[in-house]
GROMACS .gro file of C-alpha atoms in nm:
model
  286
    1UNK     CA    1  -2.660  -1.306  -0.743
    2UNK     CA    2  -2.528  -1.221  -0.397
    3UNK     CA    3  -2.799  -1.319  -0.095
    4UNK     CA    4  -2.924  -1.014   0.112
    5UNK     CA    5  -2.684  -1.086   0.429
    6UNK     CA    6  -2.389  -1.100   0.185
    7UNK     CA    7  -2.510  -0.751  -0.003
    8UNK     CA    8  -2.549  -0.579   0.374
    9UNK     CA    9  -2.194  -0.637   0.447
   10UNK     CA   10  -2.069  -0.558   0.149
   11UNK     CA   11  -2.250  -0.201   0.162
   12UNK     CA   12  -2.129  -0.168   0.534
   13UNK     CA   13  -1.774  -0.266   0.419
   14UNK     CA   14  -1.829   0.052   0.129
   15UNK     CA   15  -1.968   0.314   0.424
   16UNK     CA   16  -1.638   0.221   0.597
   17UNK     CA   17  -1.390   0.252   0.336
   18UNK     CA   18  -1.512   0.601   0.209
   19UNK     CA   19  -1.336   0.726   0.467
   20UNK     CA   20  -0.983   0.622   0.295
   21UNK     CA   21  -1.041   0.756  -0.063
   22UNK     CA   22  -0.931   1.112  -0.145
   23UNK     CA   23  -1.260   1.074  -0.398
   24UNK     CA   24  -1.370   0.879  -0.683
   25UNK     CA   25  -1.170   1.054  -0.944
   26UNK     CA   26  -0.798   1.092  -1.051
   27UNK     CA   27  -0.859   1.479  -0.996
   28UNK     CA   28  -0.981   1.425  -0.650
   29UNK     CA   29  -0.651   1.229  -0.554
   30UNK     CA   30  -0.435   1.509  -0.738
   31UNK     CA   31  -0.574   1.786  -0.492
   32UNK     CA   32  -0.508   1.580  -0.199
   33UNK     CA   33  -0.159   1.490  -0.301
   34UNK     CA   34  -0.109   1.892  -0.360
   35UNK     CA   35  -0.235   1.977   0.009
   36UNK     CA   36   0.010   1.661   0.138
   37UNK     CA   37   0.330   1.835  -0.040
   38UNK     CA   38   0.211   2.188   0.041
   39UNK     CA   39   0.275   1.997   0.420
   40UNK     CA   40   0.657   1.904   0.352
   41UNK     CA   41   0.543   1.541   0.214
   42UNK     CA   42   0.508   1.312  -0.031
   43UNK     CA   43   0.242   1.107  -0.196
   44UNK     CA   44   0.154   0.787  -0.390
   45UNK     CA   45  -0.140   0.751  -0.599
   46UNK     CA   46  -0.364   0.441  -0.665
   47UNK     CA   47  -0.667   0.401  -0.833
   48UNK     CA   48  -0.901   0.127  -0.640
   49UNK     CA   49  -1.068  -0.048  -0.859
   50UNK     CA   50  -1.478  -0.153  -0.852
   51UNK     CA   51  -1.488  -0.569  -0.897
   52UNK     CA   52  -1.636  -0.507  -1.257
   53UNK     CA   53  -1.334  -0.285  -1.361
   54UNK     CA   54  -1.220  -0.404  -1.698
   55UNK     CA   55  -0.821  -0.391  -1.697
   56UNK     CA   56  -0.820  -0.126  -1.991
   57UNK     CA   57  -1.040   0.106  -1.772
   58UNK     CA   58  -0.815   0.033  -1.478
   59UNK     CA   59  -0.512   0.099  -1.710
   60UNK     CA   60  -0.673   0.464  -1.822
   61UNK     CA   61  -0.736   0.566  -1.496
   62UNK     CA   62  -0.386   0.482  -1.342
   63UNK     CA   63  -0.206   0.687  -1.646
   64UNK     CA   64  -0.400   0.979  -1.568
   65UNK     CA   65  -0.265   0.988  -1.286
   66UNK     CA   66   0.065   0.904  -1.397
   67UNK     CA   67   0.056   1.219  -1.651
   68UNK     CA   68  -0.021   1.432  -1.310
   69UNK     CA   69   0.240   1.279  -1.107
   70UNK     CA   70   0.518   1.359  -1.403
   71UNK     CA   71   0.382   1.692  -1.334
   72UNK     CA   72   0.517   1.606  -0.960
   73UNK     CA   73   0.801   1.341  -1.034
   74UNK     CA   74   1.045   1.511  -0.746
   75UNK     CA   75   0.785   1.402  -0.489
   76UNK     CA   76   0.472   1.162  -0.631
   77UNK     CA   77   0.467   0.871  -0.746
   78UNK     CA   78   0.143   0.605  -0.857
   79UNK     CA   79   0.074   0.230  -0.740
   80UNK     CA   80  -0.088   0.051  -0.932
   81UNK     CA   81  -0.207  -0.343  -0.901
   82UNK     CA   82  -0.125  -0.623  -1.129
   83UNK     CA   83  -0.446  -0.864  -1.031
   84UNK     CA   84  -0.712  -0.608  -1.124
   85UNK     CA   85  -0.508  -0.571  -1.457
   86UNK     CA   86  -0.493  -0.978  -1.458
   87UNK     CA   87  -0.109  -0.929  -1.495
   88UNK     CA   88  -0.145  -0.821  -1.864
   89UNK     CA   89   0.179  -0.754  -1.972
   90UNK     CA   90   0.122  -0.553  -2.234
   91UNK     CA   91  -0.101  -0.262  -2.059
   92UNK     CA   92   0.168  -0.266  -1.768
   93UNK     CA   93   0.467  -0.225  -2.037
   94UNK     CA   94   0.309   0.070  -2.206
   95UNK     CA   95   0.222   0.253  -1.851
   96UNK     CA   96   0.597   0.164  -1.702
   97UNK     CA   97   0.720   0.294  -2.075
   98UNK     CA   98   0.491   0.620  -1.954
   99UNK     CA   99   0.594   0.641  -1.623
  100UNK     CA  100   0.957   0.604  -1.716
  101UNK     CA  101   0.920   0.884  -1.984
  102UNK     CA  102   0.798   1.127  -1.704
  103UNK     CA  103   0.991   1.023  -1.414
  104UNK     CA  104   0.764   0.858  -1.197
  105UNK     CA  105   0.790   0.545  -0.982
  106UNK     CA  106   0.548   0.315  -0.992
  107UNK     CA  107   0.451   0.072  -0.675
  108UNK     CA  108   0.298  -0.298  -0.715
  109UNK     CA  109   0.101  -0.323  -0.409
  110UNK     CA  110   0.082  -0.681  -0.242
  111UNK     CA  111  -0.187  -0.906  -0.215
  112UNK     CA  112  -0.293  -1.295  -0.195
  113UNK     CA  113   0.054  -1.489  -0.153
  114UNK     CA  114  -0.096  -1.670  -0.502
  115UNK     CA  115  -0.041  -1.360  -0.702
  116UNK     CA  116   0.267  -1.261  -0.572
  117UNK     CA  117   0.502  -1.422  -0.843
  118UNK     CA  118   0.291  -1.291  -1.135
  119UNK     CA  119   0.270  -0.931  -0.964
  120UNK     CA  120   0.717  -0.998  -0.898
  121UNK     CA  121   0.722  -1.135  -1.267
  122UNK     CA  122   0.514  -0.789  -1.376
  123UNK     CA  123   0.702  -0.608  -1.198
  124UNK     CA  124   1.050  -0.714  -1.309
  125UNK     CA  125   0.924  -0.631  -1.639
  126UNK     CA  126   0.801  -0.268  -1.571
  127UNK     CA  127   1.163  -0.236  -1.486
  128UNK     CA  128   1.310  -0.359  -1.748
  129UNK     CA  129   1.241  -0.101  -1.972
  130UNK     CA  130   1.392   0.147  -1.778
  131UNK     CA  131   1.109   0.256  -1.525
  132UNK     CA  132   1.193   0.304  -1.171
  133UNK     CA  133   0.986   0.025  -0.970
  134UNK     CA  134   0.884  -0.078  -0.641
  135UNK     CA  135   0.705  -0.369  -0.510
  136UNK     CA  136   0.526  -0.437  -0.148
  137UNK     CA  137   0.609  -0.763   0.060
  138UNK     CA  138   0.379  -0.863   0.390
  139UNK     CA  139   0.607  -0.924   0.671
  140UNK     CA  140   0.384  -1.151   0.779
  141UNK     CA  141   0.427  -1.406   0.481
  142UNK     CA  142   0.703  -1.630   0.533
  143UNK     CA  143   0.794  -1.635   0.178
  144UNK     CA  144   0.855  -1.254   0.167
  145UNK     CA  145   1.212  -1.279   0.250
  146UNK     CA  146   1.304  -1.488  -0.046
  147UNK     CA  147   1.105  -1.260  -0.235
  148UNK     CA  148   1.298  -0.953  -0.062
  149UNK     CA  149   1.617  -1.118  -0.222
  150UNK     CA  150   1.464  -1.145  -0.546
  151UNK     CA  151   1.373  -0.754  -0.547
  152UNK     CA  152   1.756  -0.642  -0.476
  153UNK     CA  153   1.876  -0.843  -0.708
  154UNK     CA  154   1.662  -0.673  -0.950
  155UNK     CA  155   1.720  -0.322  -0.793
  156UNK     CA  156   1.331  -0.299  -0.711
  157UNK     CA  157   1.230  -0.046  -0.418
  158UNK     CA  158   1.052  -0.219  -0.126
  159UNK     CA  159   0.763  -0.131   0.068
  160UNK     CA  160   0.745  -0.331   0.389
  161UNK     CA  161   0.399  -0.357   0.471
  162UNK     CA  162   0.287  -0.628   0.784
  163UNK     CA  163   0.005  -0.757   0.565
  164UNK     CA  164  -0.402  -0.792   0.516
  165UNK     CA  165  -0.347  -1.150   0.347
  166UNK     CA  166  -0.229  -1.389   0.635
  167UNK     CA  167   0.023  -1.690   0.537
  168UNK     CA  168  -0.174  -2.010   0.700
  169UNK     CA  169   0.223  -2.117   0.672
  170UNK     CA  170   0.331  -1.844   0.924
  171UNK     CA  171   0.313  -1.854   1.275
  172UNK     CA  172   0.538  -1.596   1.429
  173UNK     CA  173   0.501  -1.224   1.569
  174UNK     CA  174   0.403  -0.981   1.287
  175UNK     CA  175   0.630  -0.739   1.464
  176UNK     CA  176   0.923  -0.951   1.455
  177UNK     CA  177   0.892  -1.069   1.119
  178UNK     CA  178   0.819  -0.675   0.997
  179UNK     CA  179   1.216  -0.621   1.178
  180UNK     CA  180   1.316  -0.910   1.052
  181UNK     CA  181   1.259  -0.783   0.670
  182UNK     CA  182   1.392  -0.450   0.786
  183UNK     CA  183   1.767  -0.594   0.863
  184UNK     CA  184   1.750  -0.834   0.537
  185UNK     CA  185   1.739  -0.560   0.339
  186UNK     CA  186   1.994  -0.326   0.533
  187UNK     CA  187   2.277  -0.232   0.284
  188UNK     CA  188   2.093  -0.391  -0.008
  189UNK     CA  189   1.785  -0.278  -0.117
  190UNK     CA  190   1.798   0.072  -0.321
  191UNK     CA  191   1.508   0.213  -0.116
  192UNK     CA  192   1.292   0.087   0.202
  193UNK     CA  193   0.922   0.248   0.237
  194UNK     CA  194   0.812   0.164   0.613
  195UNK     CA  195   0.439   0.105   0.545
  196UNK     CA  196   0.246   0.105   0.899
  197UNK     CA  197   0.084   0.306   1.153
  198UNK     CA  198   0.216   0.097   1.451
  199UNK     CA  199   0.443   0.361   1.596
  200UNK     CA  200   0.655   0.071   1.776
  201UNK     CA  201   0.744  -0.045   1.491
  202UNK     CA  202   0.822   0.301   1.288
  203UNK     CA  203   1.052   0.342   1.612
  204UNK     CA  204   1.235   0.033   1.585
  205UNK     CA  205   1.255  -0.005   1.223
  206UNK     CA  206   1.399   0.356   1.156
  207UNK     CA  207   1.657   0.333   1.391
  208UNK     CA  208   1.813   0.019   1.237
  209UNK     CA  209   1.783   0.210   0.915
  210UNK     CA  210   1.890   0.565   1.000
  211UNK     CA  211   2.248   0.658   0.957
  212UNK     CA  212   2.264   0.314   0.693
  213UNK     CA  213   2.310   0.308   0.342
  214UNK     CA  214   1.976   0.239   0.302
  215UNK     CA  215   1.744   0.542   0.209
  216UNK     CA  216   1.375   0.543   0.394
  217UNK     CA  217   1.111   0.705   0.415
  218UNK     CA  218   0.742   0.657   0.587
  219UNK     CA  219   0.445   0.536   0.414
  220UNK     CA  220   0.143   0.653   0.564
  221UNK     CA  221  -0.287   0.566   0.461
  222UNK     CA  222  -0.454   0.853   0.388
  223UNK     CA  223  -0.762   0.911   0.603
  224UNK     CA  224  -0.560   0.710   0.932
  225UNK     CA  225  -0.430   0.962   1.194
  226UNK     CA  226  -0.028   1.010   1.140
  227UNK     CA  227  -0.005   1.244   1.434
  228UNK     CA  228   0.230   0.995   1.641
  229UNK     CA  229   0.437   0.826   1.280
  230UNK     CA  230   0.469   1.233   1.216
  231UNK     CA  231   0.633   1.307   1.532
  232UNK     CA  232   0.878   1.042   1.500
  233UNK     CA  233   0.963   1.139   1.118
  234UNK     CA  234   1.012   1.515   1.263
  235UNK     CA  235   1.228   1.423   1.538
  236UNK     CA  236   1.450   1.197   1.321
  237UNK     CA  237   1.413   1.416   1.003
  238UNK     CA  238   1.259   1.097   0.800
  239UNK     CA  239   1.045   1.199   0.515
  240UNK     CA  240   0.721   1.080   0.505
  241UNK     CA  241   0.455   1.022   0.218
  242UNK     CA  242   0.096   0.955   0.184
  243UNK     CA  243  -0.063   0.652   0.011
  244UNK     CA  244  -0.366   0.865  -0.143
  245UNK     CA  245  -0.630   0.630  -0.361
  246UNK     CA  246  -0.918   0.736  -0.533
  247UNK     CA  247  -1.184   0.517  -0.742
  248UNK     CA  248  -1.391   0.287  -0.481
  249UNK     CA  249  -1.350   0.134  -0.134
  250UNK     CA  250  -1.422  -0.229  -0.221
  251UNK     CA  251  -1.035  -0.309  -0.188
  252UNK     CA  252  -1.045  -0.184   0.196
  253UNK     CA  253  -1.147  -0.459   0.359
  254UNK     CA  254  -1.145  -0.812   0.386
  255UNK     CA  255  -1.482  -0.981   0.433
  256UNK     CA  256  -1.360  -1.275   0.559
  257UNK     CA  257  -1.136  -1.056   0.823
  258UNK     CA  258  -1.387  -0.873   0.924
  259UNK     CA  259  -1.670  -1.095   0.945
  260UNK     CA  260  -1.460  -1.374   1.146
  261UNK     CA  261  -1.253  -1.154   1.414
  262UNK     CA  262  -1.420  -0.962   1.675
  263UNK     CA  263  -1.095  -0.764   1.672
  264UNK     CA  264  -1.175  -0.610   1.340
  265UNK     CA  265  -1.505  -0.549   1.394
  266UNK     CA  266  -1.443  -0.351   1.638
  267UNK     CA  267  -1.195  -0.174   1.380
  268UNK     CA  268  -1.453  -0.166   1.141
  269UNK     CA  269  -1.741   0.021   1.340
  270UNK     CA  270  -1.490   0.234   1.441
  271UNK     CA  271  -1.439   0.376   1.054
  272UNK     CA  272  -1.825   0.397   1.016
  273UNK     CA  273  -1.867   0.567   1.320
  274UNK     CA  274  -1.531   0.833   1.297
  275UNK     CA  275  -1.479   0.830   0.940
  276UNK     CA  276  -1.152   0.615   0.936
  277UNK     CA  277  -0.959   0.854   1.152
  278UNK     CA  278  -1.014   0.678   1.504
  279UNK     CA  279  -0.873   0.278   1.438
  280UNK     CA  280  -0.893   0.063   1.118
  281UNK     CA  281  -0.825  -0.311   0.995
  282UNK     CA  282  -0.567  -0.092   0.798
  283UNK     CA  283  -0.357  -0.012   1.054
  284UNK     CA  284  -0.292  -0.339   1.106
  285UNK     CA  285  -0.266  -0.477   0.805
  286UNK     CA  286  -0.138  -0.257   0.502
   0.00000   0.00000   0.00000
């Protein structure tokens, strides 16, 4: 059983991240995602898991949502993640098989550099039975370029996000490494998702894309202000779409983070305070 310091954080860490979820259900991330399009924009959907989710629950609650994004294919598609389902192959072949029937992408979001050749492995397979796939790679892991060649070659989408799991391997800018990632995939990848709210970096990284072969688009947190990314997509006519999950905050934040960088913190009382909307962890890191 958790001591009482640990369980305050952890219910500090679930005040915060309320402010990212569209709600707890599949129905509540549907509306959202209808007010987003009603905008001009597009959406992905994710169910975040509690710690106790079994991976068959997990599994339901992502096809619900995949049945409501076929409803949607032109502009919604569903992320799902392969260490909550502990990479069973089976449950991820029959939702690709589902989301292939109705047209809808799915996205294997990134985490600990230790999963990431089970969640690439899980992914490959989604795709091989004929369901359009995408998979996130951290800039900030050194490793993610190798793993940006292994995602062309298997005509995966990537979403470039800078990363809430550091690489104790990598030392170098985030920002640099995030451009870096951008030009390795110029020409080759079949589609680029620019995952970050660091308007610098939307700036620089859709101008070595735009006018490429390389189709783009913004991918933006629900519940973090896009006021500035929006400006830049309207000026440069990028389209943009919202990552809108539902289920529980526990996946926001990293204890660790948080608890060991004053940075963070600061991030941190910020959602408690403004509901998400003023600074987050996130903006850094996903």
């Amino acid at each position: 059983m958790s001591d009482p310091v640990t369980q305050l954080k952890r219910a500090v860490l679930k005040r915060a991240g309320q402010a990212y979820l569209a709600g707890p259900a599949p129905s509540d991330a549907v509306l959202v995602a209808d007010g987003v399009h009603v905008r001009g924009h597009r959406a992905t959907l994710s169910y975040w898991n509690a710690p106790e989710d079994p991976p068959a629950h997990i599994n339901a609650q992502t096809a619900t949502v995949v049945r409501a994004a076929g409803e949607r294919a032109a502009w919604a598609d569903v992320a799902v993640k392969a260490p909550a389902m502990k990479f069973d192959a089976d449950l991820v072949t029959d939702l690709a098989e589902e989301s292939r029937d109705r047209g809808v992408r799915l996205w294997f979001d990134s985490h600990a550099p230790a999963f990431t050749d089970q969640t690439l492995d899980l992914a490959e397979t989604a795709s091989s039975v004929g369901c359009e796939v995408g998979v996130a790679l951290p800039a900030r892991w050194r490793r993610s370029a190798e793993d940006a060649d292994r995602a062309t070659s298997a005509g995966l989408a990537v979403r470039i996000v800078k990363g809430q799991w550091a690489d104790p391997d990598a030392r170098d800018e985030v920002r640099a490494m995030y451009l870096s990632l951008v030009e390795r995939l110029l020409g080759r990848a079949s589609f680029v998702g620019l995952a970050t709210h660091d308007d610098w970096l939307l700036q620089q990284a859709s101008g070595m894309l735009h006018g490429r072969s390389t189709p783009f688009e913004f991918q933006l947190l629900h519940g973090l202000s896009p006021r500035q990314a929006l400006a830049i997509a309207r000026a440069h006519e990028i389209p943009v779409r919202f990552y809108i999950p539902f289920g529980h905050p526990s996946l926001v934040y990293s204890m660790r983070t948080i608890w060991e960088n004053r940075r963070h913190a600061t991030w941190l009382a910020q959602d408690l305070v403004f509901g998400g909307r003023k600074g987050s962890l996130l903006r850094h890191g996903r």
